[in-house]
PDB file of C-alpha atoms in Angstrom:
ATOM      1  CA  MET U   1      -7.277   0.878 -15.464  1.00 82.00           C
ATOM      2  CA  ILE U   2      -6.135   0.686 -11.853  1.00 92.00           C
ATOM      3  CA  THR U   3      -2.402   0.274 -11.204  1.00 95.00           C
ATOM      4  CA  ALA U   4      -1.074  -1.516  -8.125  1.00 97.00           C
ATOM      5  CA  VAL U   5       1.497   0.585  -6.275  1.00 96.00           C
ATOM      6  CA  ILE U   6       3.636  -1.121  -3.653  1.00 95.00           C
ATOM      7  CA  LEU U   7       4.897   1.283  -0.991  1.00 92.00           C
ATOM      8  CA  ALA U   8       8.602   0.703  -0.384  1.00 89.00           C
ATOM      9  CA  GLY U   9       9.875   4.129   0.611  1.00 66.00           C
ATOM     10  CA  GLY U  10       9.942   3.720   4.372  1.00 65.00           C
ATOM     11  CA  LYS U  11      12.967   3.962   6.628  1.00 61.00           C
ATOM     12  CA  SER U  12      12.357   0.769   8.674  1.00 54.00           C
ATOM     13  CA  SER U  13      13.396   2.742  11.766  1.00 56.00           C
ATOM     14  CA  ARG U  14      11.680   0.414  14.257  1.00 59.00           C
ATOM     15  CA  MET U  15      13.229  -2.622  12.565  1.00 55.00           C
ATOM     16  CA  GLY U  16      16.779  -1.288  12.587  1.00 60.00           C
ATOM     17  CA  ARG U  17      17.451  -2.497   9.026  1.00 61.00           C
ATOM     18  CA  ASP U  18      15.631  -2.554   5.698  1.00 69.00           C
ATOM     19  CA  LYS U  19      12.732  -4.871   6.454  1.00 69.00           C
ATOM     20  CA  LEU U  20      11.714  -5.202   2.807  1.00 75.00           C
ATOM     21  CA  LEU U  21      14.957  -7.063   2.081  1.00 74.00           C
ATOM     22  CA  MET U  22      14.260  -9.594   4.831  1.00 74.00           C
ATOM     23  CA  THR U  23      13.235 -12.994   3.516  1.00 75.00           C
ATOM     24  CA  LEU U  24      10.209 -15.166   4.060  1.00 75.00           C
ATOM     25  CA  ARG U  25       9.851 -18.490   2.256  1.00 80.00           C
ATOM     26  CA  GLY U  26      12.992 -17.793   0.219  1.00 82.00           C
ATOM     27  CA  GLU U  27      12.175 -14.347  -1.173  1.00 87.00           C
ATOM     28  CA  THR U  28      12.340 -10.804   0.132  1.00 86.00           C
ATOM     29  CA  LEU U  29       9.155  -9.156   1.356  1.00 86.00           C
ATOM     30  CA  LEU U  30       9.402  -6.683  -1.526  1.00 90.00           C
ATOM     31  CA  ASP U  31       9.955  -9.351  -4.199  1.00 92.00           C
ATOM     32  CA  ALA U  32       7.028 -11.345  -2.803  1.00 91.00           C
ATOM     33  CA  ALA U  33       4.714  -8.325  -2.962  1.00 93.00           C
ATOM     34  CA  VAL U  34       5.742  -7.568  -6.552  1.00 95.00           C
ATOM     35  CA  ARG U  35       5.211 -11.214  -7.553  1.00 95.00           C
ATOM     36  CA  ARG U  36       1.778 -11.496  -5.908  1.00 96.00           C
ATOM     37  CA  PHE U  37       0.392  -8.249  -7.297  1.00 97.00           C
ATOM     38  CA  SER U  38       1.913  -8.724 -10.784  1.00 96.00           C
ATOM     39  CA  ALA U  39      -0.054 -11.962 -11.078  1.00 96.00           C
ATOM     40  CA  VAL U  40      -3.362 -10.085 -10.724  1.00 96.00           C
ATOM     41  CA  PHE U  41      -2.822  -6.446 -11.811  1.00 96.00           C
ATOM     42  CA  ASP U  42      -1.805  -5.473 -15.365  1.00 93.00           C
ATOM     43  CA  ARG U  43       0.510  -2.733 -14.085  1.00 94.00           C
ATOM     44  CA  VAL U  44       2.576  -2.757 -10.899  1.00 96.00           C
ATOM     45  CA  PHE U  45       4.868   0.029  -9.706  1.00 95.00           C
ATOM     46  CA  VAL U  46       7.042   0.244  -6.621  1.00 93.00           C
ATOM     47  CA  SER U  47       6.928   3.570  -4.790  1.00 92.00           C
ATOM     48  CA  VAL U  48      10.402   4.464  -3.503  1.00 89.00           C
ATOM     49  CA  SER U  49      11.985   7.430  -1.758  1.00 83.00           C
ATOM     50  CA  ASP U  50      14.452   7.737  -4.658  1.00 78.00           C
ATOM     51  CA  PHE U  51      15.167   5.847  -7.878  1.00 78.00           C
ATOM     52  CA  GLU U  52      18.483   4.424  -6.614  1.00 77.00           C
ATOM     53  CA  LYS U  53      16.695   2.381  -3.972  1.00 78.00           C
ATOM     54  CA  TYR U  54      16.175  -1.312  -4.816  1.00 76.00           C
ATOM     55  CA  PRO U  55      18.019  -1.414  -8.170  1.00 76.00           C
ATOM     56  CA  GLU U  56      17.372  -5.165  -8.474  1.00 83.00           C
ATOM     57  CA  ILE U  57      13.580  -4.965  -8.267  1.00 84.00           C
ATOM     58  CA  LYS U  58      11.707  -6.329 -11.275  1.00 83.00           C
ATOM     59  CA  ALA U  59       9.056  -3.612 -11.530  1.00 89.00           C
ATOM     60  CA  ASP U  60       8.781  -0.024 -12.656  1.00 91.00           C
ATOM     61  CA  LYS U  61       9.395   2.545  -9.938  1.00 92.00           C
ATOM     62  CA  VAL U  62       7.926   5.894  -9.039  1.00 92.00           C
ATOM     63  CA  ALA U  63       9.936   8.166  -6.721  1.00 92.00           C
ATOM     64  CA  ASP U  64       8.693  10.612  -4.120  1.00 92.00           C
ATOM     65  CA  ILE U  65       8.424  14.234  -5.198  1.00 94.00           C
ATOM     66  CA  TYR U  66       7.786  15.388  -1.633  1.00 94.00           C
ATOM     67  CA  LYS U  67      10.597  13.804   0.381  1.00 91.00           C
ATOM     68  CA  ASN U  68      10.272  12.399   3.904  1.00 90.00           C
ATOM     69  CA  CYS U  69       6.476  12.552   3.910  1.00 92.00           C
ATOM     70  CA  GLY U  70       5.798   8.859   4.475  1.00 91.00           C
ATOM     71  CA  PRO U  71       2.990   7.070   2.650  1.00 94.00           C
ATOM     72  CA  MET U  72       1.346  10.389   1.742  1.00 96.00           C
ATOM     73  CA  GLY U  73       4.425  11.241  -0.345  1.00 95.00           C
ATOM     74  CA  GLY U  74       4.197   7.872  -2.091  1.00 95.00           C
ATOM     75  CA  LEU U  75       0.489   8.339  -2.755  1.00 97.00           C
ATOM     76  CA  HIS U  76       1.167  11.780  -4.235  1.00 97.00           C
ATOM     77  CA  ALA U  77       3.943  10.515  -6.523  1.00 95.00           C
ATOM     78  CA  ALA U  78       1.811   7.603  -7.693  1.00 96.00           C
ATOM     79  CA  LEU U  79      -1.265   9.721  -8.419  1.00 96.00           C
ATOM     80  CA  THR U  80       0.900  12.315 -10.184  1.00 95.00           C
ATOM     81  CA  HIS U  81       2.766   9.879 -12.440  1.00 92.00           C
ATOM     82  CA  ILE U  82       0.502   6.905 -13.046  1.00 86.00           C
ATOM     83  CA  GLY U  83      -2.913   7.556 -11.589  1.00 64.00           C
ATOM     84  CA  THR U  84      -5.020   8.062 -14.714  1.00 77.00           C
ATOM     85  CA  GLY U  85      -7.597   5.459 -13.680  1.00 86.00           C
ATOM     86  CA  GLY U  86      -6.548   5.268 -10.072  1.00 91.00           C
ATOM     87  CA  ILE U  87      -4.190   3.222  -7.973  1.00 96.00           C
ATOM     88  CA  PHE U  88      -4.354   0.432  -5.452  1.00 98.00           C
ATOM     89  CA  LEU U  89      -1.861   1.303  -2.740  1.00 97.00           C
ATOM     90  CA  VAL U  90      -0.387  -1.545  -0.688  1.00 97.00           C
ATOM     91  CA  ALA U  91       2.378  -1.480   1.887  1.00 92.00           C
ATOM     92  CA  ALA U  92       5.158  -3.932   1.051  1.00 89.00           C
ATOM     93  CA  ASP U  93       5.402  -4.969   4.708  1.00 88.00           C
ATOM     94  CA  LEU U  94       1.993  -6.690   4.590  1.00 88.00           C
ATOM     95  CA  PRO U  95       3.199 -10.238   3.814  1.00 88.00           C
ATOM     96  CA  PHE U  96      -0.337 -11.669   3.621  1.00 88.00           C
ATOM     97  CA  SER U  97      -1.899  -8.925   1.509  1.00 93.00           C
ATOM     98  CA  ASP U  98      -4.118 -10.534  -1.100  1.00 96.00           C
ATOM     99  CA  PRO U  99      -4.178  -9.057  -4.616  1.00 97.00           C
ATOM    100  CA  VAL U 100      -7.495 -10.785  -5.394  1.00 97.00           C
ATOM    101  CA  ALA U 101      -9.056  -9.029  -2.396  1.00 97.00           C
ATOM    102  CA  ALA U 102      -7.425  -5.833  -3.667  1.00 97.00           C
ATOM    103  CA  LYS U 103      -9.169  -6.250  -7.036  1.00 97.00           C
ATOM    104  CA  LYS U 104     -12.487  -6.674  -5.221  1.00 97.00           C
ATOM    105  CA  ILE U 105     -11.843  -3.447  -3.274  1.00 97.00           C
ATOM    106  CA  VAL U 106     -11.161  -1.697  -6.604  1.00 97.00           C
ATOM    107  CA  GLU U 107     -14.544  -2.933  -7.906  1.00 96.00           C
ATOM    108  CA  LEU U 108     -16.277  -1.711  -4.759  1.00 97.00           C
ATOM    109  CA  CYS U 109     -14.728   1.759  -5.059  1.00 97.00           C
ATOM    110  CA  GLY U 110     -17.083   2.757  -7.863  1.00 94.00           C
ATOM    111  CA  GLU U 111     -17.389   6.556  -8.091  1.00 94.00           C
ATOM    112  CA  ASN U 112     -15.886   7.089  -4.632  1.00 97.00           C
ATOM    113  CA  ASP U 113     -12.498   8.717  -4.068  1.00 97.00           C
ATOM    114  CA  ILE U 114     -11.234   5.945  -1.788  1.00 98.00           C
ATOM    115  CA  ALA U 115     -12.194   2.366  -0.989  1.00 98.00           C
ATOM    116  CA  LEU U 116     -10.485   0.822   2.005  1.00 96.00           C
ATOM    117  CA  MET U 117     -10.967  -1.934   4.519  1.00 92.00           C
ATOM    118  CA  ARG U 118     -12.630  -1.223   7.844  1.00 89.00           C
ATOM    119  CA  ASP U 119     -12.087  -3.815  10.539  1.00 82.00           C
ATOM    120  CA  PRO U 120     -14.774  -4.928  13.026  1.00 79.00           C
ATOM    121  CA  GLN U 121     -13.509  -2.277  15.483  1.00 85.00           C
ATOM    122  CA  GLY U 122     -14.186   0.474  12.912  1.00 87.00           C
ATOM    123  CA  ARG U 123     -10.532   1.194  12.069  1.00 88.00           C
ATOM    124  CA  TYR U 124      -9.560   1.938   8.475  1.00 93.00           C
ATOM    125  CA  GLU U 125      -6.450   0.589   6.724  1.00 93.00           C
ATOM    126  CA  PRO U 126      -5.215   3.321   4.333  1.00 95.00           C
ATOM    127  CA  LEU U 127      -2.220   1.261   3.153  1.00 94.00           C
ATOM    128  CA  PHE U 128      -4.373  -1.398   1.482  1.00 96.00           C
ATOM    129  CA  ALA U 129      -6.772   0.793  -0.464  1.00 97.00           C
ATOM    130  CA  CYS U 130      -7.942   2.122  -3.817  1.00 98.00           C
ATOM    131  CA  TYR U 131      -7.346   5.836  -4.486  1.00 98.00           C
ATOM    132  CA  LYS U 132      -8.738   7.840  -7.399  1.00 97.00           C
ATOM    133  CA  PRO U 133      -6.997  10.768  -9.188  1.00 95.00           C
ATOM    134  CA  SER U 134      -9.713  13.124  -7.896  1.00 95.00           C
ATOM    135  CA  LEU U 135      -7.775  13.137  -4.598  1.00 96.00           C
ATOM    136  CA  LEU U 136      -4.596  14.649  -6.035  1.00 96.00           C
ATOM    137  CA  PRO U 137      -5.464  18.314  -5.296  1.00 96.00           C
ATOM    138  CA  ALA U 138      -6.322  17.468  -1.669  1.00 96.00           C
ATOM    139  CA  VAL U 139      -3.128  15.407  -1.280  1.00 97.00           C
ATOM    140  CA  GLU U 140      -1.000  18.251  -2.681  1.00 96.00           C
ATOM    141  CA  GLN U 141      -2.696  20.790  -0.423  1.00 96.00           C
ATOM    142  CA  MET U 142      -2.082  18.615   2.640  1.00 96.00           C
ATOM    143  CA  LEU U 143       1.575  18.088   1.748  1.00 97.00           C
ATOM    144  CA  GLU U 144       2.076  21.819   1.154  1.00 96.00           C
ATOM    145  CA  LYS U 145       0.731  22.435   4.666  1.00 96.00           C
ATOM    146  CA  GLY U 146       3.017  19.765   6.151  1.00 95.00           C
ATOM    147  CA  ASN U 147       0.174  17.358   6.927  1.00 95.00           C
ATOM    148  CA  HIS U 148       1.343  13.829   6.114  1.00 93.00           C
ATOM    149  CA  LYS U 149      -1.374  11.879   7.932  1.00 93.00           C
ATOM    150  CA  MET U 150      -3.238   9.451   5.704  1.00 93.00           C
ATOM    151  CA  SER U 151      -6.142   9.490   8.163  1.00 92.00           C
ATOM    152  CA  ALA U 152      -6.616  13.242   7.569  1.00 93.00           C
ATOM    153  CA  LEU U 153      -7.171  12.581   3.864  1.00 94.00           C
ATOM    154  CA  LEU U 154     -10.225  10.492   4.703  1.00 92.00           C
ATOM    155  CA  ALA U 155     -12.050  13.430   6.300  1.00 88.00           C
ATOM    156  CA  GLY U 156     -12.984  15.230   3.074  1.00 85.00           C
ATOM    157  CA  ALA U 157     -13.145  12.272   0.701  1.00 95.00           C
ATOM    158  CA  ARG U 158     -15.987  10.139  -0.602  1.00 97.00           C
ATOM    159  CA  ILE U 159     -15.174   6.812   1.037  1.00 97.00           C
ATOM    160  CA  ARG U 160     -16.360   3.290   0.427  1.00 98.00           C
ATOM    161  CA  ALA U 161     -15.729   1.352   3.634  1.00 96.00           C
ATOM    162  CA  VAL U 162     -15.086  -2.299   2.798  1.00 97.00           C
ATOM    163  CA  THR U 163     -16.073  -4.788   5.476  1.00 93.00           C
ATOM    164  CA  GLU U 164     -15.717  -8.510   6.012  1.00 92.00           C
ATOM    165  CA  ALA U 165     -19.245  -8.948   4.622  1.00 94.00           C
ATOM    166  CA  ASP U 166     -18.214  -7.176   1.389  1.00 96.00           C
ATOM    167  CA  LEU U 167     -15.196  -9.417   0.818  1.00 96.00           C
ATOM    168  CA  GLY U 168     -16.790 -12.673   1.947  1.00 94.00           C
ATOM    169  CA  PRO U 169     -14.316 -15.556   1.628  1.00 95.00           C
ATOM    170  CA  LEU U 170     -11.594 -13.154   0.442  1.00 95.00           C
ATOM    171  CA  TRP U 171     -11.464 -11.617   3.938  1.00 91.00           C
ATOM    172  CA  LYS U 172      -8.550 -13.024   5.919  1.00 89.00           C
ATOM    173  CA  ASP U 173      -7.866 -12.014   9.508  1.00 83.00           C
ATOM    174  CA  ASN U 174      -4.114 -11.868   8.829  1.00 83.00           C
ATOM    175  CA  MET U 175      -4.343  -9.880   5.584  1.00 84.00           C
ATOM    176  CA  LEU U 176      -3.361  -6.611   7.280  1.00 82.00           C
ATOM    177  CA  VAL U 177      -0.687  -7.984   9.597  1.00 77.00           C
ATOM    178  CA  ASN U 178       2.443  -5.922   9.046  1.00 79.00           C
ATOM    179  CA  ILE U 179       6.063  -6.256  10.062  1.00 76.00           C
ATOM    180  CA  ASN U 180       7.521  -3.285  11.912  1.00 69.00           C
ATOM    181  CA  ARG U 181       9.792  -4.778  14.560  1.00 69.00           C
ATOM    182  CA  ILE U 182      12.238  -7.649  14.668  1.00 70.00           C
ATOM    183  CA  GLU U 183       9.817  -9.463  17.011  1.00 75.00           C
ATOM    184  CA  ASP U 184       7.114  -9.319  14.318  1.00 71.00           C
ATOM    185  CA  TYR U 185       9.506 -10.853  11.803  1.00 72.00           C
ATOM    186  CA  GLU U 186      10.682 -13.577  14.195  1.00 72.00           C
ATOM    187  CA  SER U 187       7.062 -14.527  14.976  1.00 73.00           C
ATOM    188  CA  LEU U 188       6.332 -14.740  11.267  1.00 68.00           C
ATOM    189  CA  ILE U 189       9.352 -16.974  10.669  1.00 67.00           C
ATOM    190  CA  LYS U 190       8.217 -19.348  13.436  1.00 65.00           C
ATOM    191  CA  LEU U 191       4.730 -19.577  11.939  1.00 65.00           C
ATOM    192  CA  ASN U 192       6.151 -20.394   8.503  1.00 63.00           C
ATOM    193  CA  ASP U 193       8.714 -23.039   9.507  1.00 53.00           C
TER     194      ASP U 193
END
């Protein structure tokens, strides 16, 4: 069984405040992500920097073991604590992330270590991807060496690149739009008025 893990451990430094508590259509970005993925995945966890963060969230949490390591720390904690069948990692600041597309990516992963979207320009999106427990030793080794780059993990892994053709009608151009700056949030609000 694959568990959805919503990354919520970031510092929101470019935003200047906790972006996951900002609202869109009447709910916080974090609550919306939990709601969307809970409707499709049997198990949903929120990856946090520490357990005290987001006490009101209606999902189980997993806390970073390696602190201040970004998404790589969240991936490590998730694979360590809940990754028996694997995890689908999704950043909470992707307001249009589609859990049905996520399930399709899980199916496409097969025996690979990672399945992740590759856009028409050839760029991978590691924060909307399926990760298997076979990666845990490599993740731990990278963290021990101080390497926190998700892109570096791809180098030695068996990867299934997921393209628009693979997802068909599930592919949405805005699915990987994220919110990092106040301008991103303001643009999103205008589009949703």
